Coordinates of C-alpha atoms in Angstrom, one line a residue:
Chain A
M1 CA 14.3 34.5 3.9
I2 CA 17.8 33.8 2.4
H3 CA 19.1 35.1 5.8
K4 CA 16.9 32.5 7.5
I5 CA 18.4 29.7 5.5
L6 CA 22.0 30.7 5.9
K7 CA 21.3 30.7 9.7
N8 CA 20.0 27.4 9.9
P9 CA 23.0 25.0 9.8
Q10 CA 21.1 21.8 8.5
A11 CA 20.1 24.1 5.6
V12 CA 23.6 25.2 4.9
I13 CA 25.1 21.7 5.0
G14 CA 22.0 20.3 2.6
L15 CA 22.7 23.5 0.2
V16 CA 26.7 22.6 0.2
I17 CA 25.9 19.2 -0.6
I18 CA 23.5 20.0 -3.2
A19 CA 25.8 23.0 -4.7
A20 CA 28.9 20.3 -4.8
V21 CA 26.8 17.7 -6.4
L22 CA 25.3 20.1 -9.2
L23 CA 29.0 21.5 -9.5
T24 CA 30.6 18.0 -10.2
A25 CA 27.8 17.0 -12.5
L26 CA 28.5 20.2 -14.8
I27 CA 32.2 20.1 -14.7
A28 CA 32.7 16.4 -14.7
P29 CA 34.9 16.3 -17.7
L30 CA 37.4 18.6 -16.2
L31 CA 37.5 17.1 -12.8
A32 CA 37.8 13.5 -14.2
P33 CA 41.3 12.3 -14.5
N34 CA 40.5 9.7 -16.9
D35 CA 37.7 9.0 -19.5
P36 CA 35.0 7.0 -17.5
E37 CA 34.3 4.5 -20.3
A38 CA 38.0 3.8 -21.1
V39 CA 38.5 0.1 -20.7
D40 CA 42.2 -1.4 -19.9
V41 CA 42.2 -5.1 -19.1
M42 CA 45.7 -4.9 -17.7
L43 CA 44.6 -2.7 -14.8
K44 CA 41.8 -4.9 -13.5
F45 CA 41.4 -3.7 -9.8
G46 CA 44.4 -1.8 -9.9
K47 CA 45.6 -0.1 -6.7
A48 CA 45.0 3.6 -6.3
S49 CA 48.1 5.5 -8.0
S50 CA 48.6 8.9 -9.0
D51 CA 47.0 8.6 -12.4
Y52 CA 43.8 6.5 -11.0
P53 CA 43.6 8.2 -7.7
M54 CA 40.7 5.8 -6.6
G55 CA 41.7 2.5 -8.7
N56 CA 40.4 0.5 -11.5
D57 CA 37.2 -1.6 -11.6
A58 CA 36.9 -5.1 -13.1
L59 CA 37.4 -3.8 -16.6
G60 CA 40.2 -1.4 -15.7
R61 CA 38.2 1.7 -15.7
C62 CA 39.1 4.6 -13.4
V63 CA 36.8 4.2 -10.3
L64 CA 37.0 8.3 -9.5
S65 CA 36.3 9.2 -13.0
R66 CA 33.1 7.0 -13.0
L67 CA 31.8 8.2 -9.8
L68 CA 32.2 11.8 -10.7
Y69 CA 30.5 11.2 -14.1
G70 CA 27.8 9.4 -12.0
A71 CA 26.6 12.8 -10.7
R72 CA 25.6 13.7 -14.3
Y73 CA 23.1 10.7 -14.7
S74 CA 21.8 11.2 -11.0
M75 CA 21.2 14.8 -11.6
G76 CA 20.5 14.8 -15.3
V77 CA 17.7 12.6 -14.9
S78 CA 16.3 13.7 -11.8
L79 CA 16.0 17.3 -12.4
P80 CA 14.1 17.5 -15.5
I81 CA 11.6 14.7 -14.0
L82 CA 11.1 16.8 -11.1
G83 CA 10.3 19.9 -13.3
L84 CA 8.0 18.2 -15.6
L85 CA 6.3 16.4 -12.2
S86 CA 5.7 20.1 -10.9
A87 CA 4.3 21.3 -14.0
I88 CA 1.8 18.4 -14.2
G89 CA 1.2 18.3 -10.5
L90 CA 0.2 22.4 -10.6
F91 CA -1.7 22.0 -13.6
L92 CA -4.0 19.2 -12.5
G93 CA -3.9 20.0 -9.0
T94 CA -5.3 23.4 -9.6
L95 CA -7.5 22.2 -12.5
S96 CA -9.0 19.6 -10.2
V97 CA -9.5 22.7 -7.5
C98 CA -11.0 25.2 -9.7
G99 CA -12.3 23.1 -12.7
G100 CA -15.6 22.1 -11.5
R101 CA -17.1 19.3 -9.5
V102 CA -16.9 16.8 -12.6
M103 CA -13.3 17.3 -13.3
N104 CA -12.5 17.0 -9.4
T105 CA -14.2 13.7 -9.2
V106 CA -12.7 12.3 -12.5
L107 CA -9.0 13.4 -11.4
D108 CA -9.7 12.3 -8.2
F109 CA -10.6 8.6 -9.3
I110 CA -7.5 8.3 -11.6
C111 CA -5.2 9.7 -9.0
D112 CA -6.6 6.8 -6.8
I113 CA -5.8 4.4 -9.3
F114 CA -2.3 5.2 -9.6
I115 CA -1.6 5.8 -5.9
S116 CA -2.8 2.3 -5.1
L117 CA 0.2 0.8 -7.4
P118 CA 3.5 1.3 -5.8
Q119 CA 5.8 4.0 -7.7
L120 CA 8.5 1.2 -8.1
V121 CA 5.9 -1.2 -9.7
V122 CA 4.4 1.4 -12.2
G123 CA 8.0 2.1 -13.4
I124 CA 8.8 -1.3 -13.8
A125 CA 6.1 -2.1 -15.5
I126 CA 6.5 1.2 -18.2
I127 CA 10.2 0.4 -18.8
G128 CA 9.2 -3.4 -19.5
M129 CA 6.6 -2.0 -22.1
L130 CA 8.9 0.9 -23.7
G131 CA 12.1 -0.6 -23.3
D132 CA 15.5 0.8 -22.1
G133 CA 16.4 4.5 -22.3
F134 CA 16.6 7.8 -20.9
V135 CA 13.4 9.2 -22.1
N136 CA 11.8 5.9 -21.0
I137 CA 13.0 6.2 -17.5
V138 CA 11.8 9.6 -17.1
I139 CA 8.5 8.6 -18.5
A140 CA 8.2 5.8 -16.1
I141 CA 9.1 7.8 -13.1
I142 CA 6.7 10.6 -14.0
V143 CA 4.1 8.0 -14.6
G144 CA 4.7 6.3 -11.1
M145 CA 4.5 10.0 -9.0
W146 CA 2.5 12.3 -10.9
A147 CA -0.6 11.3 -9.0
W148 CA 1.2 12.1 -5.8
F149 CA 2.0 15.6 -6.8
T150 CA -1.6 16.2 -8.2
R151 CA -2.7 15.0 -4.8
M152 CA -0.3 17.0 -3.1
V153 CA -0.9 20.4 -5.0
R154 CA -4.8 19.7 -4.7
A155 CA -4.6 19.5 -0.9
Y156 CA -2.7 22.7 -0.5
A157 CA -4.9 24.1 -2.9
Q158 CA -8.1 23.5 -1.3
V159 CA -6.9 24.7 1.8
E160 CA -5.9 28.1 0.2
M161 CA -9.2 28.3 -1.8
G162 CA -11.1 28.5 1.6
K163 CA -9.4 31.4 2.8
D164 CA -10.4 35.0 2.9
Y165 CA -8.2 36.7 0.5
I166 CA -9.4 34.3 -2.5
L167 CA -12.8 35.3 -1.6
A168 CA -11.6 39.0 -1.7
A169 CA -10.1 38.6 -5.5
R170 CA -13.4 36.8 -6.7
I171 CA -15.3 39.6 -5.2
S172 CA -13.5 42.1 -7.1
G173 CA -14.0 40.6 -10.1
C174 CA -10.7 38.6 -10.6
G175 CA -10.9 35.9 -13.4
R176 CA -10.3 32.3 -12.8
L177 CA -7.4 32.0 -14.9
K178 CA -5.7 35.0 -13.1
L179 CA -7.0 33.9 -9.8
V180 CA -5.2 30.6 -10.2
F181 CA -1.8 32.3 -11.5
R182 CA -1.8 35.3 -9.4
H183 CA -3.3 34.2 -6.2
L184 CA -3.4 30.5 -5.9
I185 CA 0.1 29.3 -7.1
P186 CA 2.2 32.2 -5.4
N187 CA 0.6 31.1 -2.0
I188 CA 1.0 27.3 -2.4
M189 CA 4.8 27.6 -3.7
P190 CA 6.3 27.5 -0.2
Q191 CA 4.8 24.3 0.6
F192 CA 5.2 22.9 -2.8
I193 CA 8.7 23.5 -2.8
V194 CA 9.6 21.8 0.4
F195 CA 7.6 18.7 -1.3
I196 CA 9.7 19.0 -4.3
T197 CA 13.1 19.2 -2.6
T198 CA 12.4 15.9 -0.8
S199 CA 11.1 14.2 -3.5
I200 CA 14.3 14.8 -5.4
A201 CA 15.6 12.6 -2.9
T202 CA 12.9 9.9 -3.7
T203 CA 14.0 10.2 -7.5
I204 CA 17.6 9.8 -7.0
L205 CA 16.9 6.7 -5.0
M206 CA 14.4 5.4 -7.6
I207 CA 16.7 6.1 -10.7
S208 CA 19.6 4.0 -8.9
T209 CA 17.2 1.4 -8.3
F210 CA 16.2 1.1 -11.6
A211 CA 19.7 1.0 -12.7
F212 CA 20.6 -1.5 -10.1
L213 CA 17.8 -4.1 -11.1
G214 CA 19.2 -3.6 -14.7
L215 CA 16.0 -1.5 -15.8
G216 CA 16.4 1.5 -18.2
L217 CA 20.1 2.0 -18.5
P218 CA 22.6 0.0 -20.9
S219 CA 24.9 -2.2 -18.7
G220 CA 28.3 -0.5 -18.0
T221 CA 26.9 3.0 -17.8
S222 CA 28.5 5.0 -15.0
E223 CA 25.5 5.3 -13.0
W224 CA 25.8 4.8 -9.5
G225 CA 23.2 2.2 -9.1
A226 CA 24.4 0.3 -12.2
M227 CA 28.0 0.5 -10.9
L228 CA 26.9 -1.2 -7.7
K229 CA 25.4 -3.9 -9.8
D230 CA 28.6 -4.3 -11.8
A231 CA 30.6 -4.6 -8.7
S232 CA 28.2 -6.8 -7.0
S233 CA 29.8 -9.8 -8.3
C234 CA 33.2 -9.2 -6.8
I235 CA 31.9 -9.0 -3.4
Y236 CA 34.4 -11.5 -1.8
N237 CA 37.3 -9.9 -3.3
H238 CA 36.7 -6.1 -3.5
P239 CA 34.1 -5.2 -1.2
E240 CA 35.2 -1.8 -1.5
M241 CA 33.9 -1.3 -5.1
L242 CA 30.5 -1.7 -3.6
V243 CA 31.0 0.9 -0.9
Y244 CA 31.8 3.9 -3.1
P245 CA 28.8 4.2 -5.4
G246 CA 26.3 3.7 -2.2
V247 CA 28.0 6.5 -0.6
C248 CA 27.6 8.8 -3.5
I249 CA 23.8 7.9 -3.8
L250 CA 23.3 8.6 0.0
V251 CA 25.0 11.6 0.4
T252 CA 23.4 13.3 -2.7
A253 CA 19.9 12.2 -1.7
A254 CA 20.5 13.1 2.0
G255 CA 21.7 16.7 0.8
F256 CA 18.4 17.4 -0.9
N257 CA 16.5 15.9 2.0
L258 CA 18.6 17.7 4.9
F259 CA 17.8 20.9 2.8
G260 CA 14.0 20.0 2.3
E261 CA 13.3 19.2 5.7
A262 CA 15.2 22.4 7.2
L263 CA 13.2 24.5 4.4
R264 CA 9.9 23.1 6.0
D265 CA 11.0 24.0 9.6
I266 CA 12.0 27.6 8.3
L267 CA 8.6 28.1 6.3
M268 CA 6.3 26.5 8.5
S269 CA 7.7 27.4 11.9
G270 CA 4.6 27.5 14.4
E271 CA 2.4 25.5 12.1
D272 CA 1.9 21.6 12.5
T273 CA 4.8 20.3 10.9
L274 CA 3.5 16.9 10.2
Chain B
M1 CA -19.3 2.6 12.1
K2 CA -20.6 -0.4 10.2
R3 CA -22.2 1.7 7.6
Y4 CA -18.7 3.5 7.1
I5 CA -16.8 0.4 6.6
I6 CA -19.4 -1.3 4.0
K7 CA -19.1 2.3 2.4
R8 CA -15.4 2.3 1.9
A9 CA -15.0 -1.3 1.3
I10 CA -17.2 -0.6 -1.9
S11 CA -15.6 2.6 -2.8
F12 CA -12.5 0.5 -3.3
I13 CA -14.3 -1.5 -6.1
P14 CA -13.9 1.0 -8.8
V15 CA -10.3 1.5 -8.1
L16 CA -9.5 -2.2 -8.4
I17 CA -11.2 -2.5 -11.5
G18 CA -9.5 0.7 -12.8
V19 CA -6.2 -0.7 -11.7
S20 CA -6.9 -4.0 -13.3
I21 CA -7.9 -2.4 -16.8
L22 CA -4.8 -0.4 -16.8
C23 CA -2.8 -3.6 -16.2
F24 CA -4.8 -5.4 -18.7
L25 CA -4.0 -2.7 -21.2
L26 CA -0.5 -2.8 -20.5
I27 CA -0.6 -6.7 -21.5
A28 CA -2.3 -6.1 -24.6
F29 CA 0.1 -3.6 -25.8
S30 CA 3.4 -4.7 -24.5
G31 CA 4.1 -5.8 -28.2
K32 CA 4.9 -9.6 -27.6
D33 CA 2.7 -12.1 -28.6
P34 CA 2.4 -14.7 -25.8
A35 CA 0.7 -17.3 -28.1
E36 CA 4.1 -17.1 -30.4
V37 CA 6.2 -17.5 -27.5
I38 CA 4.7 -20.8 -26.2
A39 CA 4.3 -22.2 -29.5
R40 CA 8.0 -21.5 -30.3
H41 CA 9.0 -23.0 -27.0
G42 CA 7.5 -26.3 -28.0
D43 CA 9.1 -26.0 -31.6
M44 CA 11.3 -23.4 -32.5
N45 CA 10.0 -23.4 -36.1
A46 CA 6.3 -23.3 -35.2
T47 CA 4.4 -22.5 -38.3
P48 CA 1.5 -19.7 -38.4
E49 CA -1.0 -22.3 -38.1
L50 CA 0.6 -23.9 -35.0
I51 CA 0.7 -20.3 -33.3
E52 CA -2.8 -19.7 -34.5
Q53 CA -3.9 -23.0 -32.7
V54 CA -1.9 -22.3 -29.7
R55 CA -3.6 -19.0 -29.6
V56 CA -7.2 -20.4 -30.0
E57 CA -6.3 -23.0 -26.9
M58 CA -5.2 -20.1 -24.8
G59 CA -8.2 -18.4 -25.7
L60 CA -6.0 -15.3 -26.8
D61 CA -8.1 -14.8 -30.1
G62 CA -11.0 -13.0 -28.5
S63 CA -11.7 -9.3 -28.7
L64 CA -10.1 -7.2 -25.9
P65 CA -12.9 -6.9 -23.5
E66 CA -13.5 -10.8 -23.7
R67 CA -10.0 -11.4 -22.9
Y68 CA -10.0 -8.9 -20.0
L69 CA -13.1 -10.7 -18.6
K70 CA -11.2 -14.2 -19.0
W71 CA -8.3 -12.8 -17.2
I72 CA -10.2 -10.9 -14.7
S73 CA -11.9 -14.2 -13.9
G74 CA -8.9 -15.8 -12.9
F75 CA -8.7 -13.6 -9.6
F76 CA -11.8 -15.4 -8.6
T77 CA -11.0 -19.1 -10.0
G78 CA -7.3 -18.8 -9.7
D79 CA -6.7 -19.6 -13.4
F80 CA -4.4 -17.0 -14.9
G81 CA -2.9 -19.3 -17.5
L82 CA 0.5 -20.1 -18.5
S83 CA 3.6 -18.0 -17.6
I84 CA 5.7 -17.7 -21.0
T85 CA 8.7 -17.6 -18.8
S86 CA 8.5 -20.5 -16.4
Y87 CA 6.0 -22.5 -18.6
R88 CA 3.8 -23.2 -15.7
L89 CA 0.7 -22.2 -14.4
I90 CA 1.0 -18.4 -13.2
S91 CA -1.0 -19.5 -9.9
E92 CA 1.4 -22.0 -8.9
D93 CA 4.3 -19.5 -9.3
I94 CA 2.3 -16.9 -7.2
A95 CA 1.5 -19.6 -4.6
E96 CA 5.3 -20.7 -4.5
Y97 CA 7.0 -17.1 -4.2
F98 CA 4.4 -15.0 -2.5
P99 CA 4.9 -16.6 1.2
I100 CA 8.4 -16.1 0.7
T101 CA 8.0 -12.1 -0.1
A102 CA 5.1 -12.0 2.7
G103 CA 7.6 -13.5 5.1
L104 CA 10.4 -10.9 4.2
V105 CA 7.9 -7.9 4.4
G106 CA 6.2 -9.4 7.5
M107 CA 9.8 -9.5 9.5
S108 CA 10.3 -6.0 8.3
L109 CA 7.2 -4.7 9.5
L110 CA 8.3 -6.5 13.0
W111 CA 11.7 -4.9 12.8
T112 CA 9.9 -1.5 12.0
L113 CA 7.5 -1.9 15.1
V114 CA 10.2 -2.9 17.7
L115 CA 13.0 -0.3 16.7
S116 CA 10.9 2.6 15.7
I117 CA 8.4 3.2 18.7
P118 CA 11.1 2.9 21.5
F119 CA 13.3 5.3 19.7
A120 CA 10.5 7.8 19.0
L121 CA 9.3 7.6 22.3
L122 CA 12.8 8.1 23.8
C123 CA 13.6 11.1 21.6
A124 CA 10.1 12.9 22.5
R125 CA 10.5 12.2 26.3
F126 CA 14.3 13.7 26.2
K127 CA 13.7 16.5 23.5
N128 CA 16.8 18.3 22.5
S129 CA 19.0 15.8 24.3
I130 CA 22.2 14.8 22.8
F131 CA 20.1 11.5 22.3
D132 CA 17.6 13.1 20.4
H133 CA 19.9 15.1 18.1
L134 CA 21.9 12.0 17.3
T135 CA 18.9 10.3 16.5
R136 CA 17.3 12.9 14.2
G137 CA 21.1 13.3 12.5
I138 CA 21.1 9.4 11.9
T139 CA 17.5 9.3 10.8
I140 CA 17.8 12.0 8.0
F141 CA 20.5 10.1 6.5
G142 CA 18.9 6.7 7.2
M143 CA 16.0 7.8 5.2
C144 CA 17.9 7.9 2.0
I145 CA 19.9 4.8 2.3
P146 CA 19.6 2.9 -1.0
T147 CA 18.4 -0.6 0.4
F148 CA 20.3 -2.5 -2.0
W149 CA 23.4 -0.7 -1.0
L150 CA 22.8 -1.5 2.8
G151 CA 22.1 -4.7 2.1
F152 CA 25.7 -5.5 0.2
M153 CA 27.0 -3.8 3.4
L154 CA 25.3 -5.8 5.6
L155 CA 26.6 -8.9 3.6
I156 CA 30.3 -7.6 3.5
V157 CA 30.2 -6.9 7.1
L158 CA 28.5 -9.7 8.7
A159 CA 28.7 -12.3 5.9
V160 CA 32.2 -12.0 4.5
Q161 CA 33.9 -10.8 7.1
M162 CA 32.4 -11.9 10.3
N163 CA 31.1 -14.8 8.8
W164 CA 27.9 -14.8 10.9
F165 CA 25.7 -15.4 7.9
T166 CA 26.1 -16.9 4.7
V167 CA 26.0 -14.8 1.3
L168 CA 23.6 -17.2 -0.2
P169 CA 20.5 -17.6 1.5
E170 CA 20.0 -19.9 4.5
P171 CA 17.0 -21.7 5.0
G172 CA 14.9 -21.1 7.7
I173 CA 14.3 -17.8 9.3
K174 CA 17.7 -17.0 9.7
G175 CA 18.0 -16.4 5.9
Y176 CA 15.4 -13.4 6.5
I177 CA 17.2 -11.6 9.2
L178 CA 19.6 -9.5 6.9
P179 CA 17.4 -8.9 3.7
S180 CA 14.4 -7.9 6.3
L181 CA 16.6 -5.5 8.3
A182 CA 18.0 -3.8 5.4
L183 CA 14.7 -3.4 3.8
S184 CA 13.1 -1.7 6.9
I185 CA 16.1 0.6 7.7
P186 CA 14.9 3.5 5.8
T187 CA 11.1 2.7 6.8
I188 CA 12.4 2.7 10.4
C189 CA 14.1 6.2 10.1
G190 CA 11.0 7.8 8.4
I191 CA 8.8 6.3 11.1
I192 CA 11.0 7.6 14.1
R193 CA 10.9 11.2 12.4
L194 CA 7.1 11.2 11.9
F195 CA 6.2 9.6 15.3
R196 CA 8.6 11.9 17.3
S197 CA 7.1 14.9 15.6
S198 CA 3.6 13.7 16.1
L199 CA 4.1 13.1 19.7
L200 CA 5.5 16.5 20.3
S201 CA 2.9 17.9 18.7
E202 CA 0.5 16.3 21.1
L203 CA 2.7 17.1 23.9
S204 CA 2.0 20.7 23.1
C205 CA -1.9 20.2 23.7
D206 CA -3.8 21.5 26.5
Y207 CA -4.8 18.1 28.0
V208 CA -1.0 17.2 28.6
R209 CA -0.6 20.8 30.7
Y210 CA -3.9 19.8 32.5
A211 CA -1.9 16.2 33.3
K212 CA 1.1 18.0 34.4
A213 CA -0.9 20.2 36.8
R214 CA -2.4 17.1 38.4
G215 CA 1.1 16.0 39.1
L216 CA 1.6 13.0 36.6
S217 CA 5.3 12.3 35.8
S218 CA 6.4 13.2 32.3
T219 CA 6.9 9.5 31.4
R220 CA 3.5 8.5 32.6
I221 CA 1.8 11.5 30.5
L222 CA 3.8 10.2 27.5
L223 CA 3.0 6.6 27.8
C224 CA -0.5 6.4 29.4
H225 CA -2.0 9.7 27.1
V226 CA 0.2 11.0 24.5
F227 CA 1.2 7.8 23.3
R228 CA -2.5 6.9 21.8
N229 CA -3.2 10.2 20.6
A230 CA -0.1 10.2 18.5
L231 CA -0.5 7.0 16.8
P232 CA -3.2 7.8 13.9
P233 CA -0.5 9.2 11.3
I234 CA 1.8 6.5 12.1
V235 CA -0.3 3.8 11.5
T236 CA -1.6 5.3 8.1
V237 CA 2.2 5.6 6.9
F238 CA 2.7 2.3 8.4
C239 CA 0.4 0.6 6.1
Q240 CA 1.1 2.7 3.2
Y241 CA 4.7 1.6 3.5
L242 CA 3.3 -2.0 3.4
G243 CA 2.7 -1.8 -0.9
T244 CA 6.1 -0.1 -0.8
L245 CA 7.9 -2.7 1.1
I246 CA 6.7 -5.7 -1.3
V247 CA 8.2 -3.6 -4.2
G248 CA 11.2 -2.8 -2.2
S249 CA 11.5 -6.5 -1.1
A250 CA 12.2 -7.3 -5.2
V251 CA 15.4 -5.3 -4.8
M252 CA 16.5 -7.1 -1.5
E253 CA 15.4 -10.5 -3.2
A254 CA 18.1 -9.5 -6.0
V255 CA 20.7 -8.6 -3.4
F256 CA 20.2 -11.7 -1.3
S257 CA 19.4 -13.8 -4.0
I258 CA 16.1 -14.8 -2.7
E259 CA 13.3 -16.0 -5.1
G260 CA 10.0 -14.1 -4.3
I261 CA 7.3 -12.5 -5.8
G262 CA 9.3 -9.1 -6.3
S263 CA 12.1 -11.1 -8.3
Y264 CA 9.5 -12.9 -10.3
L265 CA 7.6 -9.7 -11.3
I266 CA 10.9 -8.1 -12.5
S267 CA 11.9 -11.0 -14.5
A268 CA 8.5 -11.4 -15.7
V269 CA 8.7 -7.7 -16.8
L270 CA 12.2 -7.9 -18.2
S271 CA 11.3 -11.1 -20.3
A272 CA 7.8 -9.4 -21.4
D273 CA 5.9 -12.0 -19.8
S274 CA 3.1 -9.4 -19.3
T275 CA 0.2 -11.7 -18.1
S276 CA 2.4 -12.7 -15.2
A277 CA 3.5 -9.3 -14.6
A278 CA -0.1 -7.8 -14.7
T279 CA -1.2 -10.3 -12.3
C280 CA 1.5 -9.7 -9.8
I281 CA 0.8 -5.9 -10.0
V282 CA -2.9 -6.4 -9.4
I283 CA -2.1 -8.7 -6.3
I284 CA 0.3 -5.9 -4.8
A285 CA -2.2 -3.2 -5.5
V286 CA -5.1 -5.4 -3.7
V287 CA -2.6 -5.9 -0.9
F288 CA -2.0 -2.4 -0.7
I289 CA -5.4 -1.2 -0.9
A290 CA -6.2 -3.6 1.8
A291 CA -3.7 -2.2 3.9
N292 CA -4.7 1.2 3.6
F293 CA -8.3 0.1 4.5
V294 CA -7.1 -1.8 7.6
G295 CA -5.0 1.4 8.7
D296 CA -7.9 3.4 8.4
M297 CA -10.2 1.0 10.4
I298 CA -7.5 1.0 13.2
N299 CA -7.3 4.8 13.1
R300 CA -11.1 4.9 13.8
F301 CA -11.0 2.6 16.4
L302 CA -8.0 4.1 18.3
C303 CA -9.3 7.5 18.0
P304 CA -13.2 7.3 17.0
W305 CA -13.4 11.3 16.9
I306 CA -11.5 11.5 13.9
A307 CA -14.6 10.3 12.3
G308 CA -16.3 13.4 12.7
E309 CA -13.4 15.6 11.1
H310 CA -13.0 13.1 8.4
N311 CA -16.6 13.1 7.3
D312 CA -16.3 17.0 6.9
T313 CA -13.7 17.2 4.3

C-alpha cells in the first residue's frame, strides 16, 4: 500500500505539500522571523528586507510571519473538524444502516433537511446565532457538513452490508456491535479516507471564506482569508498583499486534493471511479 | 412517469417544512428582540410599554407555533414583516436583490456549460495526450481556488492594470462578467474532471466496441453515442451546484461590491436580523431543492432506463 503511494507521483506531491504545511503549522514560532501580531506603523508597507523577508503590511506587521502562522489556523481548525465529522459520520451512518428501519427513515429525513441547505448558509446562520470564536467556527462547519458525512458512510455501508462476508459473520453468530466495528467499519475505511482527504480541502476553503466574510474570527487575525480581507482595501497600491494569502490557501487545499484523488485511483483502480 | 413526478414533488414537502422549522427556531433563539430594535429605531429611549406595543403590532407576542404559522404564511402572501436592518419590507428587499444574484448565478452556469463540456470532450477524445494531462493538472488546482481570491486577482489584472473593467461594478451585463467568471472557475474545473471520467467509463462499454466494429470514427462515437449516456452524473452535479453558487455569490458580491441576495443574507446575519436571514435561507433551500428535482427529471428524460435502477435502491 505504502509502496503504491510512493510510486504515484501525484500522491507524493500531495503528501509533500501536506507534510510541509503541517510542519509549518507545528514549528511556526521557530520559522517566523518576527512576531506576527507586532504592529509598527513606521514600517507601513515596508519593502522586503533581511529582517522582514516579504515586507510589511498596512500596519507594519511582518507578512512572512503572518503567512507562516496562518498555517496554524488552517490546520488547527480543519483537522479537529474532520476528526469530529468522521466520528459523527461513522456513528450515525452505521447506526442508520444497522439500527433498524425507523432509525434509518428518521436519520434519512434529518439528513435531507440539512443537505437541502448549502453548507455555507448553515455555517453563516450558526455563527450569526452563536457569535465569533474558534469553537463556534468548528460547530458551524460541523453542523453544515455532518449530513454529507453521514450520507456517505451510509451509502458505503449499505453496499457492504449486502456482501456475503457480512452474512457469513452473522450466521456464525457475530453480535451487532462486533459486526460494525470488526467487519463493517474496517471495510468502508478505504473509501471513507478518500472522502475525508478531499473534504479537508473543502473545509480549508470554507474556513478562509468565513474569515474573509468577517465571520467567526476577530479582525486582524493572521488567518489567510482574514489577511486577504485586510489587504483588499489596498488593491490599487499594493496588490501583491492580496496574492500571497490566496496562494497559501490554494496550495494547501490542492495538496489534500492531489493526495485524496491519487489515493482514490490507487484504492479503487479497476472500479468505477466516478 | 407522471406518477413518479408527483410522488417526488410530494416527498419534498416534509423536507421543506423541516427546513423552515429549523430556520424559524434560529429566529426564535437568536437572542435579539426584533420588537426592541424596531422600537429603538424610532425612539432611542423607547419605554418598555412602547416596545410591548410594537411587539403586538408586529404580531410578535404570540406563542412559537403561532409566530411560525404567521411567518410561513408569508411565503404564500408575500408578507414577511419588516427587516430590522433596512427598515423596509423584507419582500421588497428580496424582490430588489434576488434578480441581481439570479443574473450572477445564471451567467456562472452559462460559463460552466460553455467551458466545461468542450474541454471534457477533448480530454476524453485525446486521452493521455499532453492536452489531457495539462487539463487534469490545471483543473485539480482550479477546484481549490478560493473564489474570493480569484475575484481579486481578476480585478488586479483586468481592472487595475489593464483597465478593461472598473473595480466598482459597472451597470449592465459587463459588471457581471468578472464576478460570474471567478465564481464559476472551481465549478468548471470540477465538472471537467467529472465529465471526463464519466465519458471514459462509458467509452469502455460494449456498445462502444460494437460501434467501433461498425467502422464509426472515434469522434462520431463520442459525440453521437457516448455523450448522452455520460450526461446524467453531470446533470445531477450541475443542479447541485446551483444552491452552492447562490451562496458562493455572497462572497463574490463582497469582492465586487455588488448588492445581491447573498450579501443581503450575510449582512442580515451579522446584524442579527434573523427574520430576513431565515427568509433568505428558506428561499435558497427552495431553489436548491427545485434544482435537484429538475436535474432528476432531466436525467429520467435523457436516460429513461435509470428509472428501473432507481426504484430498486
